[in-house]
């Protein structure tokens, strides 16, 4: 059982890594990852239901460690998608405050389940017989409520342990995301100043749509909405009305639809012409 589940878990991680590498659209990536995880859990369920555990210890080990390992990924991927989808679009301080608030929510979850979290964290074994054996329910207040138990594939605590494992993973991810908000450094370790778009939003709209239409990011596989959110965070500007800006660009009657891009082109040509202009060579002084 342990060999089978370990092999299945390694296959799961490889398939998830493949999706996360190739798929850039957040919604499609979530759909693919959840489908992969659910299929592996289904395979795990069929294996458990088709074979009896060789001992009580094996059953406890499976529902205490193996099943939560798989289910925690299902919970984690869904929670991470929601977290990223709801974070502020602009402002490093706002984003940081949002991440900190999410960490507080996770800590509150651990406090709400303080007894079981200590049991989980310390690797206690005293209550394993009622927590991780199917069909065991003493009616004690120490038995947590579970969402929709399948008697043949659930115990009173395996789902809660999966939640705790997922919340720990999510908290670690949030801490790393906060660290990544710190000022960037150059190759010499010197801090690089933050950049903020101070021009007209409609000009940035031309740039974004130009990048998108020419497929310059991720081999042209990035969704427009993803590109807008990313550049909004990079330049610290709210781009919620960018679709309206594009509509205005498209409906221009007198000015060129690419007015700003035309200005950029003209400015670049002028600068290049100036730099390439003929400059008299210095007079060589004969000895």
PDB file of C-alpha atoms in Angstrom:
ATOM      1  CA  UNK A   1       0.000   0.000   0.000  1.00  0.00           C
ATOM      2  CA  UNK A   2       2.772   2.432   0.881  1.00  0.00           C
ATOM      3  CA  UNK A   3       4.739   1.635  -2.263  1.00  0.00           C
ATOM      4  CA  UNK A   4       1.642   2.048  -4.439  1.00  0.00           C
ATOM      5  CA  UNK A   5       0.665   5.374  -2.867  1.00  0.00           C
ATOM      6  CA  UNK A   6       4.228   6.730  -3.069  1.00  0.00           C
ATOM      7  CA  UNK A   7       4.454   5.865  -6.768  1.00  0.00           C
ATOM      8  CA  UNK A   8       1.034   7.435  -7.357  1.00  0.00           C
ATOM      9  CA  UNK A   9       2.045  10.592  -5.481  1.00  0.00           C
ATOM     10  CA  UNK A  10       5.261  10.989  -7.499  1.00  0.00           C
ATOM     11  CA  UNK A  11       3.233  10.637 -10.702  1.00  0.00           C
ATOM     12  CA  UNK A  12       0.859  13.290  -9.395  1.00  0.00           C
ATOM     13  CA  UNK A  13       3.680  15.765  -8.659  1.00  0.00           C
ATOM     14  CA  UNK A  14       5.214  15.212 -12.104  1.00  0.00           C
ATOM     15  CA  UNK A  15       1.894  15.817 -13.863  1.00  0.00           C
ATOM     16  CA  UNK A  16       1.195  18.926 -11.785  1.00  0.00           C
ATOM     17  CA  UNK A  17       4.653  20.312 -12.534  1.00  0.00           C
ATOM     18  CA  UNK A  18       4.038  19.759 -16.236  1.00  0.00           C
ATOM     19  CA  UNK A  19       0.757  21.709 -16.113  1.00  0.00           C
ATOM     20  CA  UNK A  20       2.199  24.550 -14.041  1.00  0.00           C
ATOM     21  CA  UNK A  21       5.072  24.880 -16.521  1.00  0.00           C
ATOM     22  CA  UNK A  22       3.049  24.798 -19.728  1.00  0.00           C
ATOM     23  CA  UNK A  23      -0.306  26.409 -18.849  1.00  0.00           C
ATOM     24  CA  UNK A  24      -0.264  30.156 -18.188  1.00  0.00           C
ATOM     25  CA  UNK A  25      -3.991  30.841 -17.927  1.00  0.00           C
ATOM     26  CA  UNK A  26      -4.872  30.670 -14.191  1.00  0.00           C
ATOM     27  CA  UNK A  27      -8.388  29.273 -14.676  1.00  0.00           C
ATOM     28  CA  UNK A  28      -7.319  26.598 -17.145  1.00  0.00           C
ATOM     29  CA  UNK A  29      -4.356  25.739 -14.940  1.00  0.00           C
ATOM     30  CA  UNK A  30      -6.605  25.293 -11.898  1.00  0.00           C
ATOM     31  CA  UNK A  31      -9.059  23.158 -13.875  1.00  0.00           C
ATOM     32  CA  UNK A  32      -6.245  20.918 -15.112  1.00  0.00           C
ATOM     33  CA  UNK A  33      -4.547  20.571 -11.732  1.00  0.00           C
ATOM     34  CA  UNK A  34      -7.789  19.749  -9.898  1.00  0.00           C
ATOM     35  CA  UNK A  35      -8.682  17.153 -12.532  1.00  0.00           C
ATOM     36  CA  UNK A  36      -5.274  15.506 -12.157  1.00  0.00           C
ATOM     37  CA  UNK A  37      -5.491  15.445  -8.359  1.00  0.00           C
ATOM     38  CA  UNK A  38      -9.063  14.108  -8.358  1.00  0.00           C
ATOM     39  CA  UNK A  39      -8.109  11.330 -10.774  1.00  0.00           C
ATOM     40  CA  UNK A  40      -5.224  10.265  -8.530  1.00  0.00           C
ATOM     41  CA  UNK A  41      -7.483  10.339  -5.472  1.00  0.00           C
ATOM     42  CA  UNK A  42      -9.994   8.197  -7.377  1.00  0.00           C
ATOM     43  CA  UNK A  43      -7.242   5.684  -8.145  1.00  0.00           C
ATOM     44  CA  UNK A  44      -6.211   5.728  -4.488  1.00  0.00           C
ATOM     45  CA  UNK A  45      -9.805   5.202  -3.380  1.00  0.00           C
ATOM     46  CA  UNK A  46     -10.288   2.242  -5.723  1.00  0.00           C
ATOM     47  CA  UNK A  47      -7.087   0.666  -4.447  1.00  0.00           C
ATOM     48  CA  UNK A  48      -8.144   1.004  -0.794  1.00  0.00           C
ATOM     49  CA  UNK A  49     -11.659  -0.280  -1.456  1.00  0.00           C
ATOM     50  CA  UNK A  50     -10.370  -3.301  -3.365  1.00  0.00           C
ATOM     51  CA  UNK A  51      -7.811  -4.424  -0.779  1.00  0.00           C
ATOM     52  CA  UNK A  52      -8.091  -4.905   2.963  1.00  0.00           C
ATOM     53  CA  UNK A  53      -5.469  -3.315   5.185  1.00  0.00           C
ATOM     54  CA  UNK A  54      -3.069  -5.879   6.572  1.00  0.00           C
ATOM     55  CA  UNK A  55      -3.277  -4.380  10.054  1.00  0.00           C
ATOM     56  CA  UNK A  56      -4.856  -1.639  12.138  1.00  0.00           C
ATOM     57  CA  UNK A  57      -1.541   0.204  12.059  1.00  0.00           C
ATOM     58  CA  UNK A  58      -1.564   0.256   8.256  1.00  0.00           C
ATOM     59  CA  UNK A  59      -5.088   1.685   8.210  1.00  0.00           C
ATOM     60  CA  UNK A  60      -4.123   4.397  10.680  1.00  0.00           C
ATOM     61  CA  UNK A  61      -1.001   5.257   8.693  1.00  0.00           C
ATOM     62  CA  UNK A  62      -2.993   5.538   5.465  1.00  0.00           C
ATOM     63  CA  UNK A  63      -5.679   7.884   6.815  1.00  0.00           C
ATOM     64  CA  UNK A  64      -3.291   9.861   9.006  1.00  0.00           C
ATOM     65  CA  UNK A  65      -0.545  10.478   6.438  1.00  0.00           C
ATOM     66  CA  UNK A  66      -1.206   9.170   2.932  1.00  0.00           C
ATOM     67  CA  UNK A  67      -4.735  10.327   2.154  1.00  0.00           C
ATOM     68  CA  UNK A  68      -4.196  13.846   3.660  1.00  0.00           C
ATOM     69  CA  UNK A  69      -1.086  14.158   1.495  1.00  0.00           C
ATOM     70  CA  UNK A  70      -3.222  13.885  -1.648  1.00  0.00           C
ATOM     71  CA  UNK A  71      -6.241  15.835  -0.393  1.00  0.00           C
ATOM     72  CA  UNK A  72      -4.077  18.686   0.890  1.00  0.00           C
ATOM     73  CA  UNK A  73      -3.011  19.445  -2.693  1.00  0.00           C
ATOM     74  CA  UNK A  74      -6.663  19.651  -3.746  1.00  0.00           C
ATOM     75  CA  UNK A  75      -7.410  22.126  -0.956  1.00  0.00           C
ATOM     76  CA  UNK A  76      -4.171  24.065  -1.480  1.00  0.00           C
ATOM     77  CA  UNK A  77      -4.539  24.610  -5.238  1.00  0.00           C
ATOM     78  CA  UNK A  78      -8.135  25.852  -4.854  1.00  0.00           C
ATOM     79  CA  UNK A  79      -7.211  28.171  -1.971  1.00  0.00           C
ATOM     80  CA  UNK A  80      -4.153  29.545  -3.805  1.00  0.00           C
ATOM     81  CA  UNK A  81      -6.218  30.331  -6.900  1.00  0.00           C
ATOM     82  CA  UNK A  82      -8.814  32.192  -4.813  1.00  0.00           C
ATOM     83  CA  UNK A  83      -6.093  34.072  -2.948  1.00  0.00           C
ATOM     84  CA  UNK A  84      -4.372  35.248  -6.142  1.00  0.00           C
ATOM     85  CA  UNK A  85      -7.646  36.066  -7.868  1.00  0.00           C
ATOM     86  CA  UNK A  86      -8.802  38.338  -5.025  1.00  0.00           C
ATOM     87  CA  UNK A  87      -5.585  40.201  -4.278  1.00  0.00           C
ATOM     88  CA  UNK A  88      -5.415  43.958  -4.999  1.00  0.00           C
ATOM     89  CA  UNK A  89      -4.370  44.879  -8.517  1.00  0.00           C
ATOM     90  CA  UNK A  90      -2.005  47.706  -7.609  1.00  0.00           C
ATOM     91  CA  UNK A  91       0.041  49.042  -4.705  1.00  0.00           C
ATOM     92  CA  UNK A  92       2.722  46.945  -3.012  1.00  0.00           C
ATOM     93  CA  UNK A  93       1.559  48.009   0.447  1.00  0.00           C
ATOM     94  CA  UNK A  94      -2.037  47.010  -0.321  1.00  0.00           C
ATOM     95  CA  UNK A  95      -0.915  43.652  -1.659  1.00  0.00           C
ATOM     96  CA  UNK A  96       1.323  43.076   1.364  1.00  0.00           C
ATOM     97  CA  UNK A  97      -1.516  43.977   3.750  1.00  0.00           C
ATOM     98  CA  UNK A  98      -3.776  41.537   1.895  1.00  0.00           C
ATOM     99  CA  UNK A  99      -1.238  38.719   2.241  1.00  0.00           C
ATOM    100  CA  UNK A 100      -0.765  39.456   5.942  1.00  0.00           C
ATOM    101  CA  UNK A 101      -4.529  39.375   6.447  1.00  0.00           C
ATOM    102  CA  UNK A 102      -4.661  35.953   4.782  1.00  0.00           C
ATOM    103  CA  UNK A 103      -1.915  34.697   7.098  1.00  0.00           C
ATOM    104  CA  UNK A 104      -3.975  35.912  10.070  1.00  0.00           C
ATOM    105  CA  UNK A 105      -6.952  33.978   8.714  1.00  0.00           C
ATOM    106  CA  UNK A 106      -4.837  30.826   8.548  1.00  0.00           C
ATOM    107  CA  UNK A 107      -3.563  31.370  12.082  1.00  0.00           C
ATOM    108  CA  UNK A 108      -7.157  31.818  13.230  1.00  0.00           C
ATOM    109  CA  UNK A 109      -8.023  28.474  11.600  1.00  0.00           C
ATOM    110  CA  UNK A 110      -5.224  26.826  13.586  1.00  0.00           C
ATOM    111  CA  UNK A 111      -6.465  28.439  16.810  1.00  0.00           C
ATOM    112  CA  UNK A 112     -10.008  27.244  16.144  1.00  0.00           C
ATOM    113  CA  UNK A 113      -8.657  23.708  15.885  1.00  0.00           C
ATOM    114  CA  UNK A 114      -5.921  24.160  18.481  1.00  0.00           C
ATOM    115  CA  UNK A 115      -6.342  20.730  20.093  1.00  0.00           C
ATOM    116  CA  UNK A 116      -6.263  18.832  16.821  1.00  0.00           C
ATOM    117  CA  UNK A 117      -3.510  21.040  15.397  1.00  0.00           C
ATOM    118  CA  UNK A 118      -1.263  20.264  18.355  1.00  0.00           C
ATOM    119  CA  UNK A 119      -2.089  16.579  17.901  1.00  0.00           C
ATOM    120  CA  UNK A 120      -1.191  16.891  14.204  1.00  0.00           C
ATOM    121  CA  UNK A 121       1.933  18.973  14.762  1.00  0.00           C
ATOM    122  CA  UNK A 122       3.374  16.824  17.556  1.00  0.00           C
ATOM    123  CA  UNK A 123       2.620  13.533  15.817  1.00  0.00           C
ATOM    124  CA  UNK A 124       0.604  12.311  18.805  1.00  0.00           C
ATOM    125  CA  UNK A 125      -0.852   8.786  18.716  1.00  0.00           C
ATOM    126  CA  UNK A 126      -3.130   8.486  21.758  1.00  0.00           C
ATOM    127  CA  UNK A 127      -6.386   8.989  19.822  1.00  0.00           C
ATOM    128  CA  UNK A 128      -5.384   7.382  16.519  1.00  0.00           C
ATOM    129  CA  UNK A 129      -7.789   4.486  17.055  1.00  0.00           C
ATOM    130  CA  UNK A 130     -10.811   6.808  16.925  1.00  0.00           C
ATOM    131  CA  UNK A 131      -9.349   9.440  14.584  1.00  0.00           C
ATOM    132  CA  UNK A 132      -8.039   7.211  11.803  1.00  0.00           C
ATOM    133  CA  UNK A 133     -10.000   3.959  11.862  1.00  0.00           C
ATOM    134  CA  UNK A 134     -13.061   3.782   9.623  1.00  0.00           C
ATOM    135  CA  UNK A 135     -16.380   3.542  11.405  1.00  0.00           C
ATOM    136  CA  UNK A 136     -14.986   4.694  14.745  1.00  0.00           C
ATOM    137  CA  UNK A 137     -16.962   7.522  16.344  1.00  0.00           C
ATOM    138  CA  UNK A 138     -17.182   7.714  20.088  1.00  0.00           C
ATOM    139  CA  UNK A 139     -19.421  10.787  20.104  1.00  0.00           C
ATOM    140  CA  UNK A 140     -16.720  12.728  21.929  1.00  0.00           C
ATOM    141  CA  UNK A 141     -16.446  16.490  21.539  1.00  0.00           C
ATOM    142  CA  UNK A 142     -12.874  15.783  20.428  1.00  0.00           C
ATOM    143  CA  UNK A 143     -14.219  14.282  17.198  1.00  0.00           C
ATOM    144  CA  UNK A 144     -14.410  17.032  14.531  1.00  0.00           C
ATOM    145  CA  UNK A 145     -17.268  17.354  12.048  1.00  0.00           C
ATOM    146  CA  UNK A 146     -16.431  16.209   8.525  1.00  0.00           C
ATOM    147  CA  UNK A 147     -18.084  17.490   5.319  1.00  0.00           C
ATOM    148  CA  UNK A 148     -19.466  14.447   3.451  1.00  0.00           C
ATOM    149  CA  UNK A 149     -17.801  11.283   4.689  1.00  0.00           C
ATOM    150  CA  UNK A 150     -17.612   8.171   2.546  1.00  0.00           C
ATOM    151  CA  UNK A 151     -17.599   5.386   5.189  1.00  0.00           C
ATOM    152  CA  UNK A 152     -15.331   3.215   3.056  1.00  0.00           C
ATOM    153  CA  UNK A 153     -12.772   5.985   2.449  1.00  0.00           C
ATOM    154  CA  UNK A 154     -13.055   8.389   5.371  1.00  0.00           C
ATOM    155  CA  UNK A 155     -12.289   8.656   9.045  1.00  0.00           C
ATOM    156  CA  UNK A 156     -13.152  11.373  11.528  1.00  0.00           C
ATOM    157  CA  UNK A 157      -9.874  13.294  11.190  1.00  0.00           C
ATOM    158  CA  UNK A 158      -8.228  12.591   7.823  1.00  0.00           C
ATOM    159  CA  UNK A 159      -9.904  15.548   6.081  1.00  0.00           C
ATOM    160  CA  UNK A 160      -9.024  17.913   8.936  1.00  0.00           C
ATOM    161  CA  UNK A 161      -5.394  16.766   8.748  1.00  0.00           C
ATOM    162  CA  UNK A 162      -5.473  17.462   4.996  1.00  0.00           C
ATOM    163  CA  UNK A 163      -6.788  20.973   5.696  1.00  0.00           C
ATOM    164  CA  UNK A 164      -4.023  21.613   8.206  1.00  0.00           C
ATOM    165  CA  UNK A 165      -1.346  20.426   5.810  1.00  0.00           C
ATOM    166  CA  UNK A 166      -2.815  22.620   3.046  1.00  0.00           C
ATOM    167  CA  UNK A 167      -2.990  25.657   5.330  1.00  0.00           C
ATOM    168  CA  UNK A 168       0.657  25.201   6.316  1.00  0.00           C
ATOM    169  CA  UNK A 169       1.608  25.051   2.637  1.00  0.00           C
ATOM    170  CA  UNK A 170      -0.458  28.144   1.909  1.00  0.00           C
ATOM    171  CA  UNK A 171       1.093  30.064   4.795  1.00  0.00           C
ATOM    172  CA  UNK A 172       4.599  29.203   3.577  1.00  0.00           C
ATOM    173  CA  UNK A 173       3.604  30.364   0.089  1.00  0.00           C
ATOM    174  CA  UNK A 174       2.254  33.652   1.456  1.00  0.00           C
ATOM    175  CA  UNK A 175       5.458  34.337   3.356  1.00  0.00           C
ATOM    176  CA  UNK A 176       7.468  33.791   0.163  1.00  0.00           C
ATOM    177  CA  UNK A 177       5.099  36.055  -1.776  1.00  0.00           C
ATOM    178  CA  UNK A 178       5.578  38.794   0.813  1.00  0.00           C
ATOM    179  CA  UNK A 179       9.352  38.382   0.555  1.00  0.00           C
ATOM    180  CA  UNK A 180       9.082  38.755  -3.223  1.00  0.00           C
ATOM    181  CA  UNK A 181       7.426  42.143  -2.730  1.00  0.00           C
ATOM    182  CA  UNK A 182      10.672  43.497  -1.299  1.00  0.00           C
ATOM    183  CA  UNK A 183      12.602  45.948  -3.506  1.00  0.00           C
ATOM    184  CA  UNK A 184      14.484  44.150  -6.256  1.00  0.00           C
ATOM    185  CA  UNK A 185      18.262  44.351  -6.492  1.00  0.00           C
ATOM    186  CA  UNK A 186      20.585  44.573  -9.459  1.00  0.00           C
ATOM    187  CA  UNK A 187      23.566  42.318 -10.189  1.00  0.00           C
ATOM    188  CA  UNK A 188      25.643  44.259  -7.643  1.00  0.00           C
ATOM    189  CA  UNK A 189      23.045  43.857  -4.918  1.00  0.00           C
ATOM    190  CA  UNK A 190      21.980  47.503  -5.077  1.00  0.00           C
ATOM    191  CA  UNK A 191      18.236  48.171  -4.646  1.00  0.00           C
ATOM    192  CA  UNK A 192      16.337  49.059  -7.802  1.00  0.00           C
ATOM    193  CA  UNK A 193      13.728  51.787  -7.432  1.00  0.00           C
ATOM    194  CA  UNK A 194      10.088  50.867  -7.999  1.00  0.00           C
ATOM    195  CA  UNK A 195       8.607  52.001 -11.285  1.00  0.00           C
ATOM    196  CA  UNK A 196       5.210  53.633 -11.617  1.00  0.00           C
ATOM    197  CA  UNK A 197       3.358  54.523 -14.802  1.00  0.00           C
ATOM    198  CA  UNK A 198       2.762  58.271 -14.720  1.00  0.00           C
ATOM    199  CA  UNK A 199       1.592  58.775 -18.294  1.00  0.00           C
ATOM    200  CA  UNK A 200      -1.949  58.525 -19.639  1.00  0.00           C
ATOM    201  CA  UNK A 201      -3.601  55.146 -19.079  1.00  0.00           C
ATOM    202  CA  UNK A 202      -4.743  55.070 -22.681  1.00  0.00           C
ATOM    203  CA  UNK A 203      -1.087  55.168 -23.769  1.00  0.00           C
ATOM    204  CA  UNK A 204      -0.323  52.142 -21.619  1.00  0.00           C
ATOM    205  CA  UNK A 205      -3.378  50.462 -23.114  1.00  0.00           C
ATOM    206  CA  UNK A 206      -1.801  50.808 -26.587  1.00  0.00           C
ATOM    207  CA  UNK A 207       1.403  49.232 -25.288  1.00  0.00           C
ATOM    208  CA  UNK A 208      -0.409  46.322 -23.598  1.00  0.00           C
ATOM    209  CA  UNK A 209      -2.570  45.517 -26.603  1.00  0.00           C
ATOM    210  CA  UNK A 210       0.463  45.851 -28.860  1.00  0.00           C
ATOM    211  CA  UNK A 211       2.355  43.310 -26.734  1.00  0.00           C
ATOM    212  CA  UNK A 212      -0.675  41.016 -26.652  1.00  0.00           C
ATOM    213  CA  UNK A 213      -1.484  41.152 -30.374  1.00  0.00           C
ATOM    214  CA  UNK A 214       2.135  40.431 -31.301  1.00  0.00           C
ATOM    215  CA  UNK A 215       2.465  37.562 -28.829  1.00  0.00           C
ATOM    216  CA  UNK A 216       5.586  38.809 -27.060  1.00  0.00           C
ATOM    217  CA  UNK A 217       4.948  37.181 -23.669  1.00  0.00           C
ATOM    218  CA  UNK A 218       5.141  33.413 -23.011  1.00  0.00           C
ATOM    219  CA  UNK A 219       5.225  32.627 -26.717  1.00  0.00           C
ATOM    220  CA  UNK A 220       1.886  34.333 -27.232  1.00  0.00           C
ATOM    221  CA  UNK A 221       0.042  31.958 -24.895  1.00  0.00           C
ATOM    222  CA  UNK A 222      -0.708  34.484 -22.140  1.00  0.00           C
ATOM    223  CA  UNK A 223      -4.324  35.565 -21.714  1.00  0.00           C
ATOM    224  CA  UNK A 224      -5.020  39.288 -22.099  1.00  0.00           C
ATOM    225  CA  UNK A 225      -6.540  39.502 -18.612  1.00  0.00           C
ATOM    226  CA  UNK A 226      -3.407  37.952 -17.106  1.00  0.00           C
ATOM    227  CA  UNK A 227      -1.165  40.378 -18.986  1.00  0.00           C
ATOM    228  CA  UNK A 228      -3.249  43.342 -17.823  1.00  0.00           C
ATOM    229  CA  UNK A 229      -3.113  42.257 -14.163  1.00  0.00           C
ATOM    230  CA  UNK A 230       0.636  41.638 -14.347  1.00  0.00           C
ATOM    231  CA  UNK A 231       1.498  44.986 -15.935  1.00  0.00           C
ATOM    232  CA  UNK A 232      -0.920  46.738 -13.592  1.00  0.00           C
ATOM    233  CA  UNK A 233       1.068  45.378 -10.643  1.00  0.00           C
ATOM    234  CA  UNK A 234       4.422  46.135 -12.312  1.00  0.00           C
ATOM    235  CA  UNK A 235       3.523  49.759 -13.019  1.00  0.00           C
ATOM    236  CA  UNK A 236       1.321  50.183  -9.901  1.00  0.00           C
ATOM    237  CA  UNK A 237      -1.698  51.419 -11.808  1.00  0.00           C
ATOM    238  CA  UNK A 238      -5.350  50.440 -11.794  1.00  0.00           C
ATOM    239  CA  UNK A 239      -6.231  49.067 -15.230  1.00  0.00           C
ATOM    240  CA  UNK A 240      -9.829  48.049 -14.583  1.00  0.00           C
ATOM    241  CA  UNK A 241     -11.053  50.408 -17.330  1.00  0.00           C
ATOM    242  CA  UNK A 242      -8.522  49.295 -19.907  1.00  0.00           C
ATOM    243  CA  UNK A 243     -11.164  47.531 -21.980  1.00  0.00           C
ATOM    244  CA  UNK A 244     -13.034  50.839 -22.274  1.00  0.00           C
ATOM    245  CA  UNK A 245      -9.753  52.528 -23.196  1.00  0.00           C
ATOM    246  CA  UNK A 246      -9.282  50.029 -26.001  1.00  0.00           C
ATOM    247  CA  UNK A 247     -12.807  50.685 -27.217  1.00  0.00           C
ATOM    248  CA  UNK A 248     -11.974  54.411 -27.352  1.00  0.00           C
ATOM    249  CA  UNK A 249      -8.761  53.636 -29.231  1.00  0.00           C
ATOM    250  CA  UNK A 250     -10.631  51.520 -31.747  1.00  0.00           C
ATOM    251  CA  UNK A 251     -13.251  54.230 -32.307  1.00  0.00           C
ATOM    252  CA  UNK A 252     -10.833  57.107 -32.945  1.00  0.00           C
ATOM    253  CA  UNK A 253     -11.976  59.078 -35.983  1.00  0.00           C
ATOM    254  CA  UNK A 254      -9.222  61.660 -36.416  1.00  0.00           C
ATOM    255  CA  UNK A 255      -6.218  60.512 -34.420  1.00  0.00           C
ATOM    256  CA  UNK A 256      -4.437  57.281 -35.307  1.00  0.00           C
ATOM    257  CA  UNK A 257      -5.585  54.214 -33.342  1.00  0.00           C
ATOM    258  CA  UNK A 258      -1.901  53.770 -32.443  1.00  0.00           C
ATOM    259  CA  UNK A 259      -1.207  57.403 -31.654  1.00  0.00           C
ATOM    260  CA  UNK A 260       1.126  56.720 -28.736  1.00  0.00           C
ATOM    261  CA  UNK A 261       2.933  53.859 -30.466  1.00  0.00           C
ATOM    262  CA  UNK A 262       3.421  56.188 -33.446  1.00  0.00           C
ATOM    263  CA  UNK A 263       4.915  58.781 -31.093  1.00  0.00           C
ATOM    264  CA  UNK A 264       7.247  56.141 -29.674  1.00  0.00           C
ATOM    265  CA  UNK A 265       8.312  55.128 -33.176  1.00  0.00           C
ATOM    266  CA  UNK A 266       8.977  58.746 -34.167  1.00  0.00           C
ATOM    267  CA  UNK A 267      10.919  59.427 -30.970  1.00  0.00           C
ATOM    268  CA  UNK A 268      13.074  56.332 -31.457  1.00  0.00           C
ATOM    269  CA  UNK A 269      13.809  57.186 -35.086  1.00  0.00           C
ATOM    270  CA  UNK A 270      14.712  60.744 -34.141  1.00  0.00           C
ATOM    271  CA  UNK A 271      17.050  59.602 -31.378  1.00  0.00           C
ATOM    272  CA  UNK A 272      18.722  57.034 -33.609  1.00  0.00           C
ATOM    273  CA  UNK A 273      19.111  59.562 -36.421  1.00  0.00           C
ATOM    274  CA  UNK A 274      20.670  62.052 -34.002  1.00  0.00           C
ATOM    275  CA  UNK A 275      23.111  59.462 -32.665  1.00  0.00           C
ATOM    276  CA  UNK A 276      24.032  58.294 -36.155  1.00  0.00           C
ATOM    277  CA  UNK A 277      24.461  61.793 -37.535  1.00  0.00           C
ATOM    278  CA  UNK A 278      27.864  62.628 -39.037  1.00  0.00           C
ATOM    279  CA  UNK A 279      30.303  63.977 -36.502  1.00  0.00           C
ATOM    280  CA  UNK A 280      33.633  65.505 -37.687  1.00  0.00           C
ATOM    281  CA  UNK A 281      36.593  63.480 -36.678  1.00  0.00           C
ATOM    282  CA  UNK A 282      39.073  65.055 -34.352  1.00  0.00           C
ATOM    283  CA  UNK A 283      42.056  66.775 -36.022  1.00  0.00           C
ATOM    284  CA  UNK A 284      45.182  64.717 -35.796  1.00  0.00           C
ATOM    285  CA  UNK A 285      48.067  66.776 -34.595  1.00  0.00           C
ATOM    286  CA  UNK A 286      51.296  65.820 -36.320  1.00  0.00           C
ATOM    287  CA  UNK A 287      54.349  65.483 -34.225  1.00  0.00           C
TER     288      UNK A 287
END
